mmCIF file of C-alpha atoms and ligand atoms in Angstrom:
data_model
loop_
_atom_site.group_PDB
_atom_site.id
_atom_site.type_symbol
_atom_site.label_atom_id
_atom_site.label_comp_id
_atom_site.label_asym_id
_atom_site.label_seq_id
_atom_site.Cartn_x
_atom_site.Cartn_y
_atom_site.Cartn_z
ATOM 1 C CA UNK A 231 -26.294 -48.186 -2.144
ATOM 2 C CA UNK A 232 -26.704 -51.359 -0.070
ATOM 3 C CA UNK A 233 -23.761 -52.060 2.138
ATOM 4 C CA UNK A 234 -22.409 -55.720 1.454
ATOM 5 C CA UNK A 235 -19.564 -57.666 3.056
ATOM 6 C CA UNK A 236 -17.022 -55.901 0.481
ATOM 7 C CA UNK A 237 -18.126 -52.584 2.219
ATOM 8 C CA UNK A 238 -16.697 -54.151 5.558
ATOM 9 C CA UNK A 239 -13.677 -55.188 3.747
ATOM 10 C CA UNK A 240 -12.959 -51.868 2.477
ATOM 11 C CA UNK A 241 -13.383 -50.228 5.586
ATOM 12 C CA UNK A 242 -10.662 -52.343 7.129
ATOM 13 C CA UNK A 243 -8.320 -51.898 4.379
ATOM 14 C CA UNK A 244 -9.081 -47.944 4.437
ATOM 15 C CA UNK A 245 -8.762 -47.938 8.410
ATOM 16 C CA UNK A 246 -12.494 -46.640 8.682
ATOM 17 C CA UNK A 247 -14.465 -47.911 11.583
ATOM 18 C CA UNK A 248 -17.595 -49.989 10.956
ATOM 19 C CA UNK A 249 -20.691 -49.089 12.914
ATOM 20 C CA UNK A 250 -23.114 -51.722 13.995
ATOM 21 C CA UNK A 251 -26.291 -51.751 16.096
ATOM 22 C CA UNK A 252 -28.730 -54.424 16.916
ATOM 23 C CA UNK A 253 -32.110 -54.122 15.291
ATOM 24 C CA UNK A 254 -35.196 -56.126 15.771
ATOM 25 C CA UNK A 255 -38.108 -54.140 13.982
ATOM 26 C CA UNK A 256 -39.022 -52.103 10.841
ATOM 27 C CA UNK A 257 -39.385 -48.798 12.527
ATOM 28 C CA UNK A 258 -36.041 -48.896 14.390
ATOM 29 C CA UNK A 259 -34.164 -50.426 11.451
ATOM 30 C CA UNK A 260 -35.256 -47.717 9.219
ATOM 31 C CA UNK A 261 -34.255 -44.992 11.764
ATOM 32 C CA UNK A 262 -30.772 -46.580 12.157
ATOM 33 C CA UNK A 263 -30.612 -46.832 8.323
ATOM 34 C CA UNK A 264 -31.557 -43.276 7.916
ATOM 35 C CA UNK A 265 -28.734 -42.277 10.424
ATOM 36 C CA UNK A 266 -26.125 -44.162 8.545
ATOM 37 C CA UNK A 267 -25.462 -46.949 10.540
ATOM 38 C CA UNK A 268 -23.495 -49.443 8.467
ATOM 39 C CA UNK A 269 -24.707 -52.586 9.602
ATOM 40 C CA UNK A 270 -27.882 -53.900 11.483
ATOM 41 C CA UNK A 271 -27.464 -57.053 13.580
ATOM 42 C CA UNK A 272 -30.589 -59.074 14.351
ATOM 43 C CA UNK A 273 -29.274 -60.453 17.444
ATOM 44 C CA UNK A 274 -30.523 -63.237 19.492
ATOM 45 C CA UNK A 275 -30.356 -60.591 22.075
ATOM 46 C CA UNK A 276 -33.957 -60.177 21.054
ATOM 47 C CA UNK A 277 -34.890 -62.901 23.552
ATOM 48 C CA UNK A 278 -33.695 -60.694 26.299
ATOM 49 C CA UNK A 279 -34.424 -56.977 25.282
ATOM 50 C CA UNK A 280 -37.492 -57.986 23.153
ATOM 51 C CA UNK A 281 -38.981 -60.986 24.759
ATOM 52 C CA UNK A 282 -37.899 -60.615 28.343
ATOM 53 C CA UNK A 283 -36.131 -63.857 28.851
ATOM 54 C CA UNK A 284 -33.073 -63.972 31.259
ATOM 55 C CA UNK A 285 -30.794 -65.339 28.446
ATOM 56 C CA UNK A 286 -30.658 -65.930 24.701
ATOM 57 C CA UNK A 287 -31.054 -69.882 25.113
ATOM 58 C CA UNK A 288 -34.811 -70.099 24.476
ATOM 59 C CA UNK A 289 -34.692 -67.914 21.205
ATOM 60 C CA UNK A 290 -35.988 -69.939 18.212
ATOM 61 C CA UNK A 291 -35.329 -69.764 14.557
ATOM 62 C CA UNK A 292 -38.973 -68.705 13.978
ATOM 63 C CA UNK A 293 -38.297 -65.603 16.438
ATOM 64 C CA UNK A 294 -35.162 -64.907 14.309
ATOM 65 C CA UNK A 295 -36.974 -65.034 10.842
ATOM 66 C CA UNK A 296 -39.949 -63.158 12.019
ATOM 67 C CA UNK A 297 -37.622 -60.214 13.246
ATOM 68 C CA UNK A 298 -35.081 -60.515 10.503
ATOM 69 C CA UNK A 299 -37.533 -59.793 7.777
ATOM 70 C CA UNK A 300 -38.838 -56.833 9.568
ATOM 71 C CA UNK A 301 -35.525 -55.335 9.871
ATOM 72 C CA UNK A 302 -34.658 -56.132 6.293
ATOM 73 C CA UNK A 303 -37.634 -54.121 5.080
ATOM 74 C CA UNK A 304 -36.262 -50.932 6.916
ATOM 75 C CA UNK A 305 -32.671 -51.488 5.998
ATOM 76 C CA UNK A 306 -32.206 -49.684 2.773
ATOM 77 C CA UNK A 307 -28.282 -49.275 2.926
ATOM 78 C CA UNK A 308 -27.300 -51.017 5.937
ATOM 79 C CA UNK A 309 -26.004 -54.636 5.716
ATOM 80 C CA UNK A 310 -28.207 -57.033 7.545
ATOM 81 C CA UNK A 311 -26.549 -59.505 9.879
ATOM 82 C CA UNK A 312 -28.806 -62.313 11.685
ATOM 83 C CA UNK A 313 -28.024 -64.806 14.302
ATOM 84 C CA UNK A 314 -28.194 -68.400 14.335
ATOM 85 C CA UNK A 315 -29.851 -68.942 17.774
ATOM 86 C CA UNK A 316 -28.880 -71.551 20.062
ATOM 87 C CA UNK A 317 -29.136 -75.357 18.931
ATOM 88 C CA UNK A 318 -29.793 -74.092 15.326
ATOM 89 C CA UNK A 319 -26.247 -75.224 14.399
ATOM 90 C CA UNK A 320 -24.904 -76.915 17.386
ATOM 91 C CA UNK A 321 -26.512 -80.497 16.454
ATOM 92 C CA UNK A 322 -24.905 -81.005 12.973
ATOM 93 C CA UNK A 323 -23.128 -79.283 9.992
ATOM 94 C CA UNK A 324 -26.325 -80.153 8.047
ATOM 95 C CA UNK A 325 -28.328 -78.056 10.382
ATOM 96 C CA UNK A 326 -26.041 -75.250 10.376
ATOM 97 C CA UNK A 327 -26.173 -74.974 6.462
ATOM 98 C CA UNK A 328 -29.992 -75.651 6.535
ATOM 99 C CA UNK A 329 -30.758 -72.957 9.184
ATOM 100 C CA UNK A 330 -28.402 -70.471 7.833
ATOM 101 C CA UNK A 331 -30.296 -70.818 4.485
ATOM 102 C CA UNK A 332 -33.609 -70.309 6.308
ATOM 103 C CA UNK A 333 -32.266 -66.999 7.622
ATOM 104 C CA UNK A 334 -31.204 -65.731 4.011
ATOM 105 C CA UNK A 335 -34.209 -67.088 2.351
ATOM 106 C CA UNK A 336 -36.910 -66.532 4.852
ATOM 107 C CA UNK A 337 -35.464 -63.813 6.960
ATOM 108 C CA UNK A 338 -33.968 -61.789 4.014
ATOM 109 C CA UNK A 339 -30.518 -61.600 6.024
ATOM 110 C CA UNK A 340 -27.395 -60.784 3.838
ATOM 111 C CA UNK A 341 -24.969 -62.613 6.483
ATOM 112 C CA UNK A 342 -25.559 -65.027 9.049
ATOM 113 C CA UNK A 343 -23.631 -64.964 12.624
ATOM 114 C CA UNK A 344 -22.832 -67.940 14.914
ATOM 115 C CA UNK A 345 -20.984 -68.238 18.125
ATOM 116 C CA UNK A 346 -18.038 -70.342 17.995
ATOM 117 C CA UNK A 347 -14.275 -70.603 17.210
ATOM 118 C CA UNK A 348 -12.196 -73.703 16.498
ATOM 119 C CA UNK A 349 -14.957 -76.162 17.278
ATOM 120 C CA UNK A 350 -17.302 -74.646 14.685
ATOM 121 C CA UNK A 351 -14.932 -74.245 11.713
ATOM 122 C CA UNK A 352 -16.436 -77.132 9.516
ATOM 123 C CA UNK A 353 -19.928 -75.356 10.112
ATOM 124 C CA UNK A 354 -18.349 -71.857 9.022
ATOM 125 C CA UNK A 355 -16.772 -73.703 6.003
ATOM 126 C CA UNK A 356 -19.777 -75.481 4.745
ATOM 127 C CA UNK A 357 -22.278 -72.352 5.326
ATOM 128 C CA UNK A 358 -19.577 -70.358 3.336
ATOM 129 C CA UNK A 359 -19.683 -73.066 0.535
ATOM 130 C CA UNK A 360 -23.278 -72.739 0.142
ATOM 131 C CA UNK A 361 -22.749 -68.913 -0.596
ATOM 132 C CA UNK A 362 -23.651 -67.843 2.649
ATOM 133 C CA UNK A 363 -21.462 -65.192 4.324
ATOM 134 C CA UNK A 364 -20.577 -65.929 7.979
ATOM 135 C CA UNK A 365 -19.637 -63.778 10.858
ATOM 136 C CA UNK A 366 -17.960 -65.720 13.699
ATOM 137 C CA UNK A 367 -18.843 -64.407 17.322
ATOM 138 C CA UNK A 368 -16.065 -65.287 19.806
ATOM 139 C CA UNK A 369 -14.868 -64.247 23.208
ATOM 140 C CA UNK A 370 -17.861 -64.133 25.554
ATOM 141 C CA UNK A 371 -20.582 -66.287 23.813
ATOM 142 C CA UNK A 372 -23.845 -65.684 25.459
ATOM 143 C CA UNK A 373 -25.437 -68.841 24.305
ATOM 144 C CA UNK A 374 -22.748 -70.762 26.257
ATOM 145 C CA UNK A 375 -23.943 -68.857 29.585
ATOM 146 C CA UNK A 376 -24.953 -72.311 31.166
ATOM 147 C CA UNK A 377 -21.605 -73.752 30.718
ATOM 148 C CA UNK A 378 -19.632 -70.703 31.561
ATOM 149 C CA UNK A 379 -21.721 -69.852 34.770
ATOM 150 C CA UNK A 380 -22.619 -66.437 33.877
ATOM 151 C CA UNK A 381 -21.815 -63.509 31.554
ATOM 152 C CA UNK A 382 -18.050 -62.979 32.232
ATOM 153 C CA UNK A 383 -15.099 -61.222 30.615
ATOM 154 C CA UNK A 384 -13.127 -63.882 28.498
ATOM 155 C CA UNK A 385 -9.334 -64.159 27.592
ATOM 156 C CA UNK A 386 -7.942 -62.622 30.837
ATOM 157 C CA UNK A 387 -5.586 -65.573 31.708
ATOM 158 C CA UNK A 388 -2.839 -66.620 29.224
ATOM 159 C CA UNK A 389 -4.289 -69.872 28.274
ATOM 160 C CA UNK A 390 -7.831 -68.496 27.531
ATOM 161 C CA UNK A 391 -6.517 -65.409 25.894
ATOM 162 C CA UNK A 392 -4.115 -67.775 23.596
ATOM 163 C CA UNK A 393 -7.399 -69.760 22.902
ATOM 164 C CA UNK A 394 -9.351 -66.742 21.480
ATOM 165 C CA UNK A 395 -6.391 -65.808 19.215
ATOM 166 C CA UNK A 396 -6.479 -69.465 17.998
ATOM 167 C CA UNK A 397 -10.131 -69.180 17.607
ATOM 168 C CA UNK A 398 -9.978 -65.787 15.478
ATOM 169 C CA UNK A 399 -7.210 -67.302 13.153
ATOM 170 C CA UNK A 400 -9.151 -70.616 12.666
ATOM 171 C CA UNK A 401 -12.360 -68.905 11.796
ATOM 172 C CA UNK A 402 -10.633 -66.652 9.394
ATOM 173 C CA UNK A 403 -9.179 -69.569 7.765
ATOM 174 C CA UNK A 404 -12.541 -71.364 7.677
ATOM 175 C CA UNK A 405 -13.853 -68.656 5.644
ATOM 176 C CA UNK A 406 -15.598 -66.290 7.942
ATOM 177 C CA UNK A 407 -16.114 -62.647 6.585
ATOM 178 C CA UNK A 408 -15.730 -60.908 9.959
ATOM 179 C CA UNK A 409 -15.119 -61.767 13.786
ATOM 180 C CA UNK A 410 -17.354 -60.275 16.295
ATOM 181 C CA UNK A 411 -15.337 -60.047 19.500
ATOM 182 C CA UNK A 412 -17.373 -59.704 22.954
ATOM 183 C CA UNK A 413 -15.945 -58.870 26.402
ATOM 184 C CA UNK A 414 -12.379 -59.466 26.025
ATOM 185 C CA UNK A 415 -9.432 -57.247 27.148
ATOM 186 C CA UNK A 416 -8.769 -54.283 24.653
ATOM 187 C CA UNK A 417 -5.244 -55.222 24.228
ATOM 188 C CA UNK A 418 -6.122 -58.842 23.121
ATOM 189 C CA UNK A 419 -8.873 -57.519 20.866
ATOM 190 C CA UNK A 420 -6.100 -55.095 19.280
ATOM 191 C CA UNK A 421 -3.779 -57.988 18.930
ATOM 192 C CA UNK A 422 -6.406 -59.921 17.132
ATOM 193 C CA UNK A 423 -7.575 -56.887 14.888
ATOM 194 C CA UNK A 424 -3.956 -56.836 13.684
ATOM 195 C CA UNK A 425 -3.519 -60.334 13.257
ATOM 196 C CA UNK A 426 -6.316 -61.084 10.868
ATOM 197 C CA UNK A 427 -7.245 -59.618 7.638
ATOM 198 C CA UNK A 428 -11.025 -59.587 8.020
ATOM 199 C CA UNK A 429 -12.595 -57.021 10.094
ATOM 200 C CA UNK A 430 -13.144 -57.319 13.960
ATOM 201 C CA UNK A 431 -16.130 -55.643 15.370
ATOM 202 C CA UNK A 432 -16.089 -55.279 19.084
ATOM 203 C CA UNK A 433 -18.561 -55.152 22.124
ATOM 204 C CA UNK A 434 -16.717 -54.850 25.359
ATOM 205 C CA UNK A 435 -13.356 -55.148 23.316
ATOM 206 C CA UNK A 436 -11.922 -51.605 23.300
ATOM 207 C CA UNK A 437 -11.232 -49.236 20.495
ATOM 208 C CA UNK A 438 -8.649 -51.296 18.695
ATOM 209 C CA UNK A 439 -11.390 -53.419 16.866
ATOM 210 C CA UNK A 440 -12.276 -52.358 13.299
ATOM 211 C CA UNK A 441 -15.946 -51.747 14.219
ATOM 212 C CA UNK A 442 -18.086 -51.623 17.212
ATOM 213 C CA UNK A 443 -21.512 -52.948 18.110
ATOM 214 C CA UNK A 444 -24.031 -52.327 20.767
ATOM 215 C CA UNK A 445 -27.250 -53.607 21.818
ATOM 216 C CA UNK A 446 -29.533 -50.409 20.885
ATOM 217 C CA UNK A 447 -31.538 -50.641 24.201
ATOM 218 C CA UNK A 448 -28.395 -50.395 26.111
ATOM 219 C CA UNK A 449 -27.073 -47.342 24.195
ATOM 220 C CA UNK A 450 -30.509 -45.838 24.510
ATOM 221 C CA UNK A 451 -30.944 -46.584 28.340
ATOM 222 C CA UNK A 452 -34.140 -48.504 27.542
ATOM 223 C CA UNK A 453 -33.094 -51.816 29.254
ATOM 224 C CA UNK A 454 -32.529 -52.446 32.901
ATOM 225 C CA UNK A 455 -31.720 -56.231 32.703
ATOM 226 C CA UNK A 456 -28.104 -57.210 32.770
ATOM 227 C CA UNK A 457 -25.999 -54.018 32.888
ATOM 228 C CA UNK A 458 -22.582 -54.010 31.280
ATOM 229 C CA UNK A 459 -19.583 -51.785 32.062
ATOM 230 C CA UNK A 460 -19.035 -51.232 28.196
ATOM 231 C CA UNK A 461 -22.661 -50.067 27.423
ATOM 232 C CA UNK A 462 -22.567 -46.330 26.994
ATOM 233 C CA UNK A 463 -25.646 -44.233 27.094
ATOM 234 C CA UNK A 464 -25.826 -42.148 24.030
ATOM 235 C CA UNK A 465 -29.277 -40.775 24.753
ATOM 236 C CA UNK A 466 -31.688 -41.228 27.619
ATOM 237 C CA UNK A 467 -34.592 -42.399 25.356
ATOM 238 C CA UNK A 468 -35.901 -44.811 28.050
ATOM 239 C CA UNK A 469 -36.503 -42.179 30.329
ATOM 240 C CA UNK A 470 -38.234 -39.913 27.582
ATOM 241 C CA UNK A 471 -40.450 -42.923 26.680
ATOM 242 C CA UNK A 472 -41.676 -43.275 30.318
ATOM 243 C CA UNK A 473 -41.946 -39.483 30.689
ATOM 244 C CA UNK A 474 -44.348 -39.687 27.423
ATOM 245 C CA UNK A 475 -46.304 -42.691 28.737
ATOM 246 C CA UNK A 476 -46.901 -40.544 31.905
ATOM 247 C CA UNK A 477 -48.180 -37.507 30.244
ATOM 248 C CA UNK A 478 -50.384 -39.787 27.965
ATOM 249 C CA UNK A 479 -51.938 -41.314 30.925
ATOM 250 C CA UNK A 480 -52.516 -37.910 32.953
ATOM 251 C CA UNK A 481 -53.990 -36.125 29.660
ATOM 252 C CA UNK A 482 -56.316 -39.086 29.227
ATOM 253 C CA UNK A 483 -57.243 -39.094 32.887
ATOM 254 C CA UNK A 484 -57.902 -35.336 32.952
ATOM 255 C CA UNK A 485 -59.618 -35.232 29.605
ATOM 256 C CA UNK A 486 -57.032 -33.026 27.839
ATOM 257 C CA UNK A 487 -56.608 -35.633 25.320
ATOM 258 C CA UNK A 488 -57.900 -36.007 22.661
ATOM 259 C CA UNK A 489 -58.357 -32.329 22.042
ATOM 260 C CA UNK A 490 -60.612 -30.820 19.346
ATOM 261 C CA UNK A 491 -57.705 -31.095 16.550
ATOM 262 C CA UNK A 492 -57.620 -34.750 17.150
ATOM 263 C CA UNK A 493 -61.465 -35.182 16.618
ATOM 264 C CA UNK A 494 -63.553 -35.902 13.381
ATOM 265 C CA UNK A 495 -66.546 -33.810 12.731
ATOM 266 C CA UNK A 496 -69.902 -34.557 11.706
ATOM 267 C CA UNK A 497 -72.581 -32.521 10.346
ATOM 268 C CA UNK A 498 -74.970 -30.799 12.906
ATOM 269 C CA UNK A 499 -77.940 -31.513 11.153
ATOM 270 C CA UNK A 500 -77.175 -35.462 11.035
ATOM 271 C CA UNK A 501 -76.412 -35.469 14.709
ATOM 272 C CA UNK A 502 -79.508 -33.979 15.511
ATOM 273 C CA UNK A 503 -81.576 -36.246 13.525
ATOM 274 C CA UNK A 504 -79.693 -39.071 15.114
ATOM 275 C CA UNK A 505 -80.343 -37.593 18.771
ATOM 276 C CA UNK A 506 -84.208 -37.574 18.099
ATOM 277 C CA UNK A 507 -84.105 -41.022 16.793
ATOM 278 C CA UNK A 508 -81.934 -42.441 19.634
ATOM 279 C CA UNK A 509 -82.601 -40.760 22.858
ATOM 280 C CA UNK A 510 -81.781 -42.348 26.192
ATOM 281 C CA UNK A 511 -85.428 -43.504 26.386
ATOM 282 C CA UNK A 512 -85.385 -45.017 22.925
ATOM 283 C CA UNK A 513 -82.685 -47.657 22.620
ATOM 284 C CA UNK A 514 -84.708 -50.253 20.578
ATOM 285 C CA UNK A 515 -83.260 -51.598 17.346
ATOM 286 C CA UNK A 516 -85.051 -52.060 14.087
ATOM 287 C CA UNK A 517 -87.747 -49.322 14.281
HETATM 288 O O1 KIV B 113 -27.259 -60.951 20.076
HETATM 289 C C1 KIV B 113 -26.567 -60.031 19.933
HETATM 290 O O2 KIV B 113 -27.255 -58.867 20.193
HETATM 291 C C2 KIV B 113 -25.196 -60.056 19.876
HETATM 292 C C3 KIV B 113 -24.475 -58.839 20.536
HETATM 293 C C4 KIV B 113 -24.023 -58.971 21.848
HETATM 294 C C5 KIV B 113 -23.195 -58.615 19.691
HETATM 295 O O3 KIV B 113 -24.484 -60.871 19.573
#
């Protein structure tokens, strides 16, 4: 059964936690789907972990559609959520609705996510009116890295914390189906999760959220860019990959790979005939 936004709502009602991981390609999406992950987020973090940029700023709509399509193919049950990238919705409500539509139609997403609270309520409202579910990402908003001066924990002082609560209440009122809370104090995230009726999904926001999300390269120790206190390593896959790559190089160099079991055979008779026709001294063509 395919997960939908109803699945998320039911989880909140039944106090069952929601699991979300980022995914950017078909193979990984299928592995996550088969492992029972509820939602796959095609995050614009792909700019950093897949394309090697320093931030998410340069990610385009074309990047998002390309990766979203691949993830959707691998997600039999998991809900596919795709990010609206920087400047695809900031310019106008029209652009927000238009680009959200592209992520659904061309990227095969089921839900779109945008970064913004009170200032983006009109965008959320109009995307929702176009029958496209929206997740609002508040707290640390990585697309605002230039304005924030870096990736920093948000909501530590009273005014900032209050503003995040107001963001949460505003996006719920505007029609958001869930809230993604990034890098905020755990107690603040818990308060917001209790205040709103829609599910909260946290990253660096503590156990009080209704669900959790991680960037998969972080939880598998595959990425050594910006490291975060909240990103637990669940399996040392990065090191295992390097070990595999090193062994491949060694076996090719030492002619241990390919072994006979990896080779295709040909009849000796055919080979003898070819060898007679094409000896090292007879390399002419068309004879
Ligand atoms: O782009 C992304 O991967 C995200 C996560 C940090 C939640 O938004």
